[in-house]
Amino acid sequence: MNADADSAATVRFLLDGEVTALTDIAPTRTVLQVLREDLGRTGSKEGCAEGDCGACTVVVAERHEGGVRYRAVNSCIQFAPSLDGKALITVESLKGPDGSLHPVQQAIVDGHASQCGFCTPGFVMSLFALFKTRSAPSRQEINDALAGNLCRCTGYRPIVDAAQVMYELARSIPEAKLDWMSAPAGSRSVAARGAEAEFAGRLADLERKDDLVIIHEGGAFHSPRTLSAFASLRERMPAARILAGGTDLGTWVTKQYRGLGDVLSIGSVAELKRTAVTATHIEIGAAVALTDAHLLLAEHYPGLDTLFRRFASPPIRNAGTLGGNIANGSPIGDSMPCLIALGATVVLNRGANRRELPLEALYLAYQRTAMEAGEFVSQVRVPLPQKESVFRAWKISKRFDQDISTLCGAFMLRLDGGGIAEARVAFGGMAATPRRAAACEAALTRRPWNEATRDAAMAALALDYQPIDDLRGTARYRMKVAQNLLRRLWLETGPGGGAVVTRLADLRGVLA
Ligand SMILES: Cc1cc2nc3c(=O)[nH]c(=O)nc-3n(C[C@H](O)[C@H](O)[C@H](O)COP(=O)(O)OP(=O)(O)OC[C@H]3O[C@@H](n4cnc5c(N)ncnc54)[C@H](O)[C@@H]3O)c2cc1C
Ligand code: FES
Ligand code: FES
């Protein structure tokens, strides 16, 4: 590691205000390995090495819309090159120059919320990310922020309490002592804002003018910055592995000890990091993080909000991309059934050419897609909601937070008076690929939305799917639950059905 190194092959990032440079780094060396083994910073722990437990949580800061954006990620499955041009904040970074504890740490100590040495650093870093992104989170938002941090032995309540107290502690810090670390999101402190502007400036100085290219014995790593550069590399290297957020690929390396060979990273391609809302569509670039994609989609389809909160955890959603979820095409992935039901299309690029497919047409068989050699996913296009359309999606899994779906069902109905003009139904976890339920859709389309139609649609699901038995659920269970989701759809959207749901919600309110 050489702080002065400045070549196309050197990964450079800020750590505690200093530029840290990684030269000759294996592109699949994880951020956690760099921290613990190369830099001797052992505060971040390894619990699972697969993004599940949160013991390794760190915060990555980068320039965003003129300011700085802070996001928690799992350092165990992030590859070191992903830090290039950013700032890394670890649990060791939090204490003040005079040794004083950060408000997050102090709140944990005061509230007796410190637990074992494995989980606590991760909890602290998830809370720090929350501290820097929300000014007054609700208890629900705090729970959501901690969804990726597991404690296997004690309780979460003191930690959630500490999350509320940390803001009070920050407010009691004299203005002169506030800096960008100790000022929470939305702070009006002039000193803190000045310090943050300076921090943004230091990040701007790190911005790369050339592409990061690492040639290593395990394979070459290219991180181009434009779409055309990426597309032409992809054409030249069709066998190379595309790396987006690495939340799937990271586990290949850390759990299966697989090499990735040559890697093309899309993480720095500016055009692929954009979103847009046109007169007809929501457009999401392949390198847009799930966090941002979900926010935008749920703005237009509020029925997605709960499902997206249950998609992995904030650190996974901060690193992982919608494009990676779609390209990976896992039969139990959560985005695909939702997007298919919404009528989304996927844009595939090869060189200067592009073609657009209905998303369901991308999936040919288990782990086989219609992507041809040299092609890649560049964008997802989701139609804007139509008048009279209702959309619902539900994820069924054993745990509420941070769990893989047993199945996931998504339903879009366009209602016309008392009837269904159009129905799109898609499931994950019911077949070898995410798939539409053609027979079920036929049983719903151009029918009155009544109990007879509901029952026919439930029965038709048995023609659409022959689900498998596995550790997450038996075939019988999956079919029963899928059919019950149609019953739930009826309860929520059928004539008078909304009233049933409202009455249930009222009852829950009374019982709470
Ligand atoms: C702890 C944990 C929990 C998870 N929970 C969920 C969950 O609840 N629901 C769910 O659906 N998923 C879940 N996942 C899976 C994963 O987070 C998602 O699939 C994620 O969206 C993958 O995106 P990525 O950017 O990280 O992809 P990467 O890991 O970078 O890539 C995934 C695959 O897609 C390919 N690829 C990536 N981008 C492109 C592109 N633009 N064009 C062509 N190919 C491309 C890569 O080559 C690779 O084969 C979880 C993963 C972990 C580790
Ligand atoms: S070590 Fe468990 S999430 Fe990273
Ligand atoms: S895992 Fe740390 S106290 Fe339970």
Coordinates of C-alpha atoms and ligand atoms in Angstrom, one line a residue:
M1 CA 0.0 0.0 0.0
N2 CA 1.5 3.2 -1.1
A3 CA -0.3 6.5 -0.4
D4 CA 1.5 8.3 -3.3
A5 CA 0.8 5.7 -5.9
D6 CA -1.2 7.2 -8.8
S7 CA -1.7 4.8 -11.6
A8 CA -4.6 3.4 -13.6
A9 CA -4.2 0.2 -11.6
T10 CA -4.3 1.8 -8.1
V11 CA -7.5 1.8 -6.0
R12 CA -7.6 5.1 -4.1
F13 CA -10.0 6.0 -1.3
L14 CA -10.2 8.2 1.8
L15 CA -9.9 6.6 5.2
D16 CA -10.0 8.8 8.3
G17 CA -9.1 11.8 6.1
E18 CA -6.1 10.2 4.5
V19 CA -5.8 8.9 0.9
T20 CA -5.3 5.2 1.0
A21 CA -3.9 3.5 -2.1
L22 CA -4.1 -0.2 -2.9
T23 CA -1.6 -1.3 -5.5
D24 CA -1.4 -4.8 -6.9
I25 CA -4.6 -5.7 -5.2
A26 CA -6.5 -8.9 -6.3
P27 CA -9.7 -7.5 -7.7
T28 CA -11.8 -9.9 -5.7
R29 CA -10.1 -9.2 -2.4
T30 CA -12.9 -8.0 -0.2
V31 CA -13.0 -4.7 1.7
L32 CA -13.2 -6.7 4.9
Q33 CA -9.9 -8.6 4.0
V34 CA -8.2 -5.3 3.3
L35 CA -9.4 -3.8 6.6
R36 CA -8.6 -6.7 8.8
E37 CA -5.6 -8.4 7.1
D38 CA -3.9 -5.5 5.2
L39 CA -4.6 -2.5 7.4
G40 CA -4.9 -4.2 10.8
R41 CA -8.3 -2.5 11.5
T42 CA -10.1 -5.4 13.2
G43 CA -13.1 -3.5 14.5
S44 CA -15.2 -4.8 11.5
K45 CA -15.9 -8.5 12.1
E46 CA -16.6 -11.5 9.9
G47 CA -19.6 -13.4 11.0
C48 CA -21.1 -15.1 8.0
A49 CA -19.0 -13.8 5.0
E50 CA -22.2 -13.7 2.9
G51 CA -24.0 -10.5 3.6
D52 CA -26.4 -11.9 6.1
C53 CA -25.3 -11.0 9.6
G54 CA -24.1 -7.4 9.4
A55 CA -21.0 -7.9 11.7
C56 CA -18.9 -6.5 8.9
T57 CA -21.0 -3.4 8.2
V58 CA -19.0 -0.3 7.1
V59 CA -20.2 3.0 5.6
V60 CA -19.1 4.2 2.2
A61 CA -19.4 7.9 1.5
E62 CA -19.4 9.4 -2.0
R63 CA -20.2 12.6 -3.8
H64 CA -23.9 12.9 -4.7
E65 CA -25.9 15.9 -6.1
G66 CA -23.3 18.4 -4.8
G67 CA -23.1 16.9 -1.3
V68 CA -22.0 13.6 0.2
R69 CA -24.1 10.5 0.5
Y70 CA -23.4 7.9 3.2
R71 CA -24.5 4.3 2.8
A72 CA -24.0 1.1 4.9
V73 CA -22.6 -1.9 3.0
N74 CA -21.4 -5.3 3.9
S75 CA -17.6 -5.2 3.6
C76 CA -17.4 -9.0 3.6
I77 CA -18.8 -9.2 0.0
Q78 CA -17.7 -5.9 -1.4
F79 CA -14.6 -6.2 -3.6
A80 CA -11.9 -3.6 -2.8
P81 CA -12.0 -1.9 -6.2
S82 CA -15.6 -0.7 -5.4
L83 CA -14.0 1.8 -2.9
D84 CA -12.2 3.7 -5.7
G85 CA -12.9 7.4 -5.5
K86 CA -15.0 7.1 -2.3
A87 CA -14.5 7.4 1.5
L88 CA -14.6 4.4 3.8
I89 CA -15.8 4.9 7.3
T90 CA -15.4 2.1 9.8
V91 CA -16.2 1.7 13.5
E92 CA -12.6 2.9 14.3
S93 CA -13.3 6.2 12.4
L94 CA -16.1 7.3 14.7
K95 CA -14.3 8.6 17.8
G96 CA -13.4 12.3 17.9
P97 CA -9.9 13.7 17.5
D98 CA -9.9 14.1 21.3
G99 CA -10.9 10.5 21.8
S100 CA -14.5 11.3 22.7
L101 CA -17.1 8.9 21.6
H102 CA -19.4 9.6 18.7
P103 CA -23.0 10.3 19.6
V104 CA -23.9 6.9 18.2
Q105 CA -21.4 5.1 20.3
Q106 CA -22.3 7.2 23.4
A107 CA -26.0 6.4 23.0
I108 CA -25.1 2.7 22.8
V109 CA -23.0 2.9 26.0
D110 CA -25.5 5.0 27.9
G111 CA -28.4 2.7 26.9
H112 CA -26.6 -0.5 27.8
A113 CA -27.1 -1.5 24.2
S114 CA -23.5 -2.7 23.7
Q115 CA -23.6 -6.5 23.1
C116 CA -20.9 -8.9 22.0
G117 CA -17.8 -7.8 20.0
F118 CA -19.1 -9.5 16.9
C119 CA -22.4 -7.8 16.3
T120 CA -21.9 -4.4 18.1
P121 CA -19.6 -2.8 15.5
G122 CA -22.0 -3.6 12.8
F123 CA -25.0 -2.3 14.7
V124 CA -23.0 0.9 15.4
M125 CA -22.2 1.4 11.7
S126 CA -25.8 0.8 10.6
L127 CA -26.9 3.4 13.1
F128 CA -24.2 5.8 11.9
A129 CA -25.5 5.4 8.4
L130 CA -29.0 6.2 9.7
F131 CA -27.7 9.2 11.7
K132 CA -26.2 10.6 8.5
T133 CA -29.2 10.0 6.3
R134 CA -32.3 10.6 8.5
S135 CA -32.9 13.5 10.9
A136 CA -35.8 12.1 12.9
P137 CA -36.5 8.5 12.0
S138 CA -39.5 6.7 13.3
R139 CA -39.2 3.5 15.3
Q140 CA -40.2 1.6 12.2
E141 CA -37.5 3.3 10.2
I142 CA -34.9 2.5 12.9
N143 CA -36.0 -1.2 12.8
D144 CA -35.7 -1.1 9.0
A145 CA -32.2 0.4 9.2
L146 CA -31.2 -2.5 11.5
A147 CA -32.8 -5.2 9.4
G148 CA -29.4 -6.5 8.2
N149 CA -27.8 -6.7 11.7
L150 CA -28.4 -10.0 13.5
C151 CA -27.9 -10.7 17.2
R152 CA -28.3 -14.3 17.9
C153 CA -28.5 -14.0 21.6
T154 CA -29.9 -10.9 23.2
G155 CA -32.4 -8.2 22.4
Y156 CA -32.8 -5.3 20.0
R157 CA -34.8 -2.9 22.1
P158 CA -31.9 -1.1 23.8
I159 CA -30.3 -0.6 20.4
V160 CA -33.5 0.8 18.9
D161 CA -33.8 3.1 22.0
A162 CA -30.1 4.2 21.5
A163 CA -31.0 5.1 17.9
Q164 CA -33.4 7.7 19.2
V165 CA -31.1 9.0 21.9
M166 CA -28.1 9.5 19.5
Y167 CA -29.9 12.5 18.0
E168 CA -30.4 14.1 21.4
L169 CA -26.7 13.6 22.2
A170 CA -25.7 15.2 18.9
R171 CA -27.9 18.2 19.7
S172 CA -26.0 18.8 23.0
I173 CA -22.6 19.1 21.3
P174 CA -21.5 22.8 21.2
E175 CA -21.5 24.3 17.7
A176 CA -17.8 24.8 17.8
K177 CA -17.2 21.1 18.3
L178 CA -19.5 19.8 15.6
D179 CA -17.9 18.3 12.5
W180 CA -19.2 16.4 9.6
M181 CA -19.0 13.1 11.5
S182 CA -20.9 14.2 14.6
A183 CA -23.5 16.3 12.8
P184 CA -26.6 14.3 12.0
A185 CA -28.5 14.5 8.6
G186 CA -30.2 17.9 8.2
S187 CA -27.9 19.6 10.7
R188 CA -28.0 23.4 10.4
S189 CA -24.6 23.8 11.9
V190 CA -22.5 26.1 9.8
A191 CA -19.3 24.5 10.9
A192 CA -20.5 21.0 10.1
R193 CA -21.8 22.1 6.7
G194 CA -18.5 23.8 5.9
A195 CA -16.6 20.6 7.0
E196 CA -18.8 18.5 4.9
A197 CA -18.3 20.7 1.8
E198 CA -14.5 20.3 2.4
F199 CA -15.0 16.6 2.6
A200 CA -17.0 16.6 -0.7
G201 CA -14.1 18.6 -2.2
R202 CA -11.6 16.0 -1.1
L203 CA -13.7 13.3 -2.7
A204 CA -13.8 15.4 -5.9
D205 CA -10.0 15.5 -5.9
L206 CA -10.0 11.7 -5.9
E207 CA -12.2 11.5 -9.0
R208 CA -10.5 9.4 -11.6
K209 CA -9.7 10.8 -15.1
D210 CA -8.8 7.4 -16.5
D211 CA -10.4 4.0 -16.2
L212 CA -9.4 1.7 -13.4
V213 CA -7.7 -1.4 -15.0
I214 CA -6.1 -4.1 -12.8
I215 CA -4.3 -6.9 -14.5
H216 CA -3.9 -9.7 -12.0
E217 CA -3.0 -13.4 -12.1
G218 CA -6.7 -14.4 -11.5
G219 CA -7.9 -12.2 -14.4
A220 CA -8.2 -8.6 -15.6
F221 CA -10.5 -6.1 -13.9
H222 CA -11.8 -3.2 -16.0
S223 CA -14.0 -0.4 -14.7
P224 CA -14.8 1.9 -17.7
R225 CA -16.6 5.1 -17.1
T226 CA -18.7 5.4 -20.3
L227 CA -21.4 3.2 -21.8
S228 CA -19.6 3.1 -25.2
A229 CA -16.3 2.0 -23.5
F230 CA -18.1 -0.6 -21.5
A231 CA -20.1 -1.9 -24.6
S232 CA -17.0 -2.3 -26.7
L233 CA -15.1 -4.1 -23.9
R234 CA -18.1 -6.4 -23.5
E235 CA -18.0 -7.2 -27.2
R236 CA -14.3 -7.9 -27.1
M237 CA -14.5 -9.9 -23.8
P238 CA -17.9 -11.8 -24.0
A239 CA -16.6 -14.4 -21.6
A240 CA -15.7 -11.8 -18.9
R241 CA -18.0 -11.7 -15.8
I242 CA -20.0 -8.5 -15.4
L243 CA -19.8 -7.1 -11.9
A244 CA -22.5 -4.7 -10.7
G245 CA -23.0 -4.4 -6.9
G246 CA -21.4 -7.8 -6.2
T247 CA -24.0 -9.0 -3.7
D248 CA -24.5 -12.2 -5.7
L249 CA -20.9 -12.5 -7.1
G250 CA -19.3 -11.6 -3.7
T251 CA -20.7 -14.8 -2.2
W252 CA -19.4 -16.9 -5.1
V253 CA -15.9 -15.8 -4.0
T254 CA -16.4 -15.9 -0.2
K255 CA -18.5 -19.0 0.1
Q256 CA -17.8 -21.1 -2.9
Y257 CA -14.1 -20.0 -3.3
R258 CA -14.7 -19.4 -7.0
G259 CA -12.5 -17.3 -9.2
L260 CA -14.3 -14.8 -11.4
G261 CA -11.7 -14.7 -14.2
D262 CA -11.8 -11.4 -16.2
V263 CA -14.2 -8.9 -14.7
L264 CA -16.0 -5.9 -16.3
S265 CA -17.4 -3.6 -13.6
I266 CA -20.4 -1.4 -14.5
G267 CA -20.2 0.5 -11.2
S268 CA -18.5 3.6 -12.8
V269 CA -20.5 3.8 -16.0
A270 CA -22.3 7.2 -15.6
E271 CA -25.1 6.5 -18.2
L272 CA -26.0 3.3 -16.4
K273 CA -26.4 5.0 -13.0
R274 CA -29.3 7.2 -14.2
T275 CA -33.0 7.1 -13.7
A276 CA -35.7 9.0 -15.6
V277 CA -39.4 9.3 -15.6
T278 CA -40.8 10.0 -19.1
A279 CA -44.4 10.6 -20.1
T280 CA -45.0 6.9 -20.2
H281 CA -42.2 5.1 -18.4
I282 CA -39.9 4.9 -15.4
E283 CA -36.4 4.1 -16.7
I284 CA -33.8 2.7 -14.5
G285 CA -30.2 2.2 -15.5
A286 CA -28.6 -1.2 -14.9
A287 CA -26.1 0.2 -12.3
V288 CA -28.7 2.0 -10.2
A289 CA -28.7 0.6 -6.6
L290 CA -31.7 -1.3 -5.4
T291 CA -32.2 1.4 -2.7
D292 CA -32.7 4.1 -5.4
A293 CA -34.6 1.9 -7.8
H294 CA -37.0 0.8 -5.1
L295 CA -37.6 4.4 -3.9
L296 CA -38.5 5.5 -7.4
L297 CA -40.7 2.5 -8.2
A298 CA -42.6 2.7 -4.9
E299 CA -43.3 6.4 -5.5
H300 CA -45.4 5.3 -8.5
Y301 CA -46.5 2.0 -7.2
P302 CA -47.0 2.3 -3.4
G303 CA -48.0 -1.4 -3.4
L304 CA -44.3 -2.2 -3.6
D305 CA -43.2 -0.4 -0.5
T306 CA -43.5 -3.2 2.0
L307 CA -42.1 -5.8 -0.3
F308 CA -39.1 -3.7 -1.0
R309 CA -38.5 -3.1 2.7
R310 CA -38.3 -6.9 3.0
F311 CA -35.9 -7.3 0.1
A312 CA -32.6 -8.3 1.7
S313 CA -31.4 -5.5 4.0
P314 CA -30.3 -1.9 3.6
P315 CA -26.6 -2.7 3.1
I316 CA -27.4 -5.3 0.4
R317 CA -29.9 -2.9 -1.3
N318 CA -27.3 -0.1 -1.1
A319 CA -24.7 -2.1 -3.0
G320 CA -26.9 -4.5 -5.1
T321 CA -28.5 -3.2 -8.3
L322 CA -31.8 -3.8 -10.0
G323 CA -29.9 -4.8 -13.2
G324 CA -27.9 -7.4 -11.3
N325 CA -31.1 -8.9 -9.8
I326 CA -32.7 -9.1 -13.3
A327 CA -29.6 -10.4 -15.0
N328 CA -29.0 -13.0 -12.3
G329 CA -32.6 -14.1 -12.8
S330 CA -32.9 -16.3 -9.7
P331 CA -36.2 -18.1 -9.6
I332 CA -36.7 -16.7 -6.1
G333 CA -35.5 -13.2 -6.8
D334 CA -38.1 -10.6 -5.8
S335 CA -37.9 -7.8 -8.4
M336 CA -38.8 -10.0 -11.4
P337 CA -42.3 -11.1 -10.5
C338 CA -43.2 -7.5 -9.6
L339 CA -41.7 -6.0 -12.8
I340 CA -43.2 -8.7 -15.0
A341 CA -46.7 -8.0 -13.5
L342 CA -46.1 -4.3 -14.2
G343 CA -45.3 -5.0 -17.8
A344 CA -41.6 -4.0 -17.6
T345 CA -39.2 -4.4 -20.5
V346 CA -35.5 -4.9 -20.4
V347 CA -33.1 -3.2 -22.7
L348 CA -30.1 -5.3 -23.9
N349 CA -27.1 -3.6 -25.5
R350 CA -24.4 -5.1 -27.7
G351 CA -21.8 -2.6 -29.0
A352 CA -23.8 0.2 -30.5
N353 CA -27.0 -1.9 -30.9
R354 CA -29.8 -2.3 -28.5
R355 CA -33.0 -4.3 -28.3
E356 CA -35.9 -4.3 -25.9
L357 CA -37.6 -7.4 -24.6
P358 CA -40.6 -8.0 -22.3
L359 CA -38.9 -8.9 -19.1
E360 CA -40.5 -12.4 -19.0
A361 CA -38.9 -13.2 -22.4
L362 CA -35.5 -12.8 -20.8
Y363 CA -35.8 -16.0 -18.9
L364 CA -35.5 -19.2 -21.0
A365 CA -34.8 -21.9 -18.3
Y366 CA -33.2 -22.2 -14.9
Q367 CA -30.1 -19.9 -14.9
R368 CA -30.4 -19.5 -18.7
T369 CA -31.4 -16.1 -20.2
A370 CA -32.0 -14.8 -23.7
M371 CA -28.8 -12.6 -23.4
E372 CA -26.4 -13.3 -26.3
A373 CA -22.6 -13.2 -26.3
G374 CA -21.5 -9.6 -25.9
E375 CA -24.9 -8.4 -24.7
F376 CA -25.6 -6.9 -21.3
V377 CA -28.6 -5.4 -19.5
S378 CA -28.5 -1.6 -19.8
Q379 CA -31.9 -0.5 -18.6
V380 CA -35.2 -1.5 -17.2
R381 CA -38.4 0.3 -18.4
V382 CA -41.5 0.2 -16.3
P383 CA -44.8 1.6 -17.6
L384 CA -46.3 4.3 -15.4
P385 CA -49.6 3.3 -13.7
Q386 CA -52.7 3.4 -15.8
K387 CA -56.0 4.8 -14.6
E388 CA -58.2 2.2 -12.8
S389 CA -55.2 -0.2 -12.4
V390 CA -54.5 -1.8 -9.0
F391 CA -51.3 -3.4 -8.1
R392 CA -50.3 -5.7 -5.2
A393 CA -47.2 -7.7 -4.5
W394 CA -46.4 -10.0 -1.5
K395 CA -43.3 -11.8 -0.4
I396 CA -43.7 -14.9 1.6
S397 CA -40.7 -16.0 3.7
K398 CA -40.0 -17.4 7.1
R399 CA -38.6 -14.2 8.6
F400 CA -40.0 -10.8 8.0
D401 CA -36.5 -9.2 7.5
Q402 CA -33.6 -10.3 5.5
D403 CA -34.9 -13.6 4.2
I404 CA -35.1 -15.2 0.8
S405 CA -38.6 -15.7 -0.6
T406 CA -40.3 -19.0 -0.5
L407 CA -42.5 -17.4 -3.1
C408 CA -43.4 -13.9 -4.3
G409 CA -46.6 -13.0 -6.1
A410 CA -47.4 -9.9 -8.0
F411 CA -50.7 -8.9 -9.5
M412 CA -51.8 -6.0 -11.7
L413 CA -55.5 -5.7 -12.6
R414 CA -57.0 -3.0 -14.8
L415 CA -60.5 -2.6 -13.6
D416 CA -63.3 -1.5 -15.9
G417 CA -66.6 -0.8 -14.0
G418 CA -67.1 -4.1 -12.0
G419 CA -65.0 -6.2 -14.4
I420 CA -61.3 -6.9 -15.1
A421 CA -60.2 -5.5 -18.4
E422 CA -56.6 -6.8 -18.1
A423 CA -54.7 -9.0 -15.7
R424 CA -51.0 -9.6 -15.3
V425 CA -50.0 -12.1 -12.7
A426 CA -46.4 -13.3 -12.0
F427 CA -44.7 -15.4 -9.4
G428 CA -41.2 -16.2 -8.2
G429 CA -40.5 -19.4 -6.3
M430 CA -43.2 -21.4 -8.2
A431 CA -41.1 -22.5 -11.3
A432 CA -37.5 -22.7 -12.5
T433 CA -37.7 -19.0 -13.6
P434 CA -39.8 -16.0 -12.6
R435 CA -42.9 -16.5 -14.7
R436 CA -46.3 -15.2 -15.7
A437 CA -49.4 -17.2 -14.8
A438 CA -51.1 -17.4 -18.2
A439 CA -54.0 -19.7 -17.2
C440 CA -54.7 -17.6 -14.1
E441 CA -54.6 -14.4 -16.2
A442 CA -57.0 -15.9 -18.7
A443 CA -59.4 -16.8 -15.9
L444 CA -59.4 -13.2 -14.7
T445 CA -59.4 -11.2 -18.0
R446 CA -62.7 -9.8 -19.2
R447 CA -64.6 -11.3 -16.3
P448 CA -66.5 -9.6 -13.5
W449 CA -64.4 -9.3 -10.4
N450 CA -66.4 -11.5 -8.2
E451 CA -66.0 -14.6 -6.0
A452 CA -66.6 -17.0 -8.9
T453 CA -63.8 -15.4 -11.0
R454 CA -61.5 -15.4 -7.9
D455 CA -62.1 -19.2 -7.4
A456 CA -61.6 -19.9 -11.1
A457 CA -58.3 -18.0 -11.0
M458 CA -57.2 -19.8 -7.9
A459 CA -57.9 -23.2 -9.5
A460 CA -56.1 -22.1 -12.8
L461 CA -52.8 -21.6 -10.9
A462 CA -52.5 -25.3 -10.8
L463 CA -52.3 -25.3 -14.6
D464 CA -49.6 -22.6 -14.5
Y465 CA -47.1 -24.1 -12.0
Q466 CA -45.8 -27.4 -10.7
P467 CA -43.7 -25.9 -7.8
I468 CA -40.9 -27.8 -6.3
D469 CA -40.4 -29.1 -2.8
D470 CA -37.4 -27.7 -1.0
L471 CA -36.2 -26.5 2.4
R472 CA -38.3 -23.3 2.1
G473 CA -41.6 -25.0 1.4
T474 CA -43.3 -28.1 0.0
A475 CA -44.9 -27.9 -3.5
R476 CA -48.4 -28.2 -1.8
Y477 CA -47.6 -25.4 0.6
R478 CA -46.4 -23.1 -2.3
M479 CA -49.5 -23.8 -4.3
K480 CA -51.8 -23.2 -1.4
V481 CA -50.1 -20.0 -0.4
A482 CA -50.1 -18.7 -4.1
Q483 CA -53.8 -19.4 -4.3
N484 CA -54.4 -17.7 -1.0
L485 CA -52.6 -14.6 -2.3
L486 CA -55.3 -14.4 -5.0
R487 CA -57.9 -14.6 -2.2
R488 CA -56.0 -11.7 -0.5
L489 CA -56.0 -9.8 -3.7
W490 CA -59.8 -10.2 -3.9
L491 CA -60.2 -9.1 -0.2
E492 CA -58.2 -5.9 -0.9
T493 CA -59.4 -5.0 -4.4
G494 CA -62.7 -6.7 -5.0
P495 CA -66.0 -4.8 -4.7
G496 CA -66.5 -4.3 -1.0
G497 CA -63.3 -6.1 -0.3
G498 CA -61.5 -2.9 0.7
A499 CA -64.0 -2.5 3.5
V500 CA -63.1 -5.9 4.9
V501 CA -59.5 -4.9 5.0
T502 CA -60.3 -1.6 6.5
R503 CA -62.3 -3.3 9.2
L504 CA -59.4 -5.7 9.9
A505 CA -57.0 -2.7 10.1
D506 CA -59.4 -1.0 12.5
L507 CA -59.5 -4.1 14.6
R508 CA -55.7 -4.3 14.7
G509 CA -55.7 -0.7 15.8
V510 CA -58.1 -1.5 18.7
L511 CA -56.0 -4.5 19.8
A512 CA -52.6 -2.8 19.5
Ligands
LIG1 C1 -27.7 -11.5 2.3 C2 -28.4 -11.5 0.9 C3 -29.8 -11.3 0.9 C4 -30.4 -11.2 -0.4 N1 -31.7 -11.1 -0.4 C5 -32.4 -11.0 -1.6 C6 -33.8 -10.8 -1.6 O1 -34.5 -10.7 -0.5 N2 -34.4 -10.8 -2.8 C7 -33.7 -11.0 -3.9 O2 -34.3 -10.9 -5.0 N3 -32.4 -11.1 -4.0 C8 -31.7 -11.1 -2.8 N4 -30.3 -11.3 -2.8 C9 -29.6 -11.4 -4.0 C10 -28.9 -10.1 -4.6 O3 -28.8 -9.1 -3.6 C11 -29.7 -9.5 -5.8 O4 -29.8 -10.5 -6.8 C12 -29.0 -8.3 -6.3 O5 -29.9 -7.5 -7.0 C13 -27.9 -8.6 -7.3 O6 -27.4 -7.4 -7.8 P1 -25.8 -7.0 -7.9 O7 -25.7 -5.7 -8.5 O8 -25.2 -7.2 -6.5 O9 -25.3 -8.1 -8.9 P2 -23.9 -8.8 -9.0 O10 -23.6 -9.7 -7.9 O11 -22.9 -7.8 -9.3 O12 -24.2 -9.7 -10.3 C14 -25.2 -10.7 -10.3 C15 -25.2 -11.5 -11.6 O13 -25.7 -10.6 -12.7 C16 -24.7 -10.4 -13.7 N5 -24.9 -9.0 -14.1 C17 -24.9 -7.9 -13.2 N6 -25.2 -6.8 -13.9 C18 -25.4 -7.2 -15.2 C19 -25.8 -6.5 -16.4 N7 -26.0 -5.2 -16.4 N8 -25.9 -7.1 -17.5 C20 -25.6 -8.5 -17.6 N9 -25.3 -9.2 -16.5 C21 -25.2 -8.6 -15.3 C22 -23.4 -10.7 -13.1 O14 -22.4 -11.1 -14.0 C23 -23.8 -11.9 -12.1 O15 -23.9 -13.1 -12.8 C24 -29.7 -11.3 -1.6 C25 -28.3 -11.4 -1.5 C26 -27.6 -11.5 -0.3 C27 -26.1 -11.7 -0.2
FES2 S1 -19.8 -11.0 7.8 FE1 -22.0 -11.4 8.0 S2 -22.7 -9.8 6.7 FE2 -20.6 -9.7 6.4
FES3 S1 -24.5 -11.7 18.4 FE1 -23.6 -10.2 19.6 S2 -24.7 -10.3 21.4 FE2 -25.7 -11.6 20.1

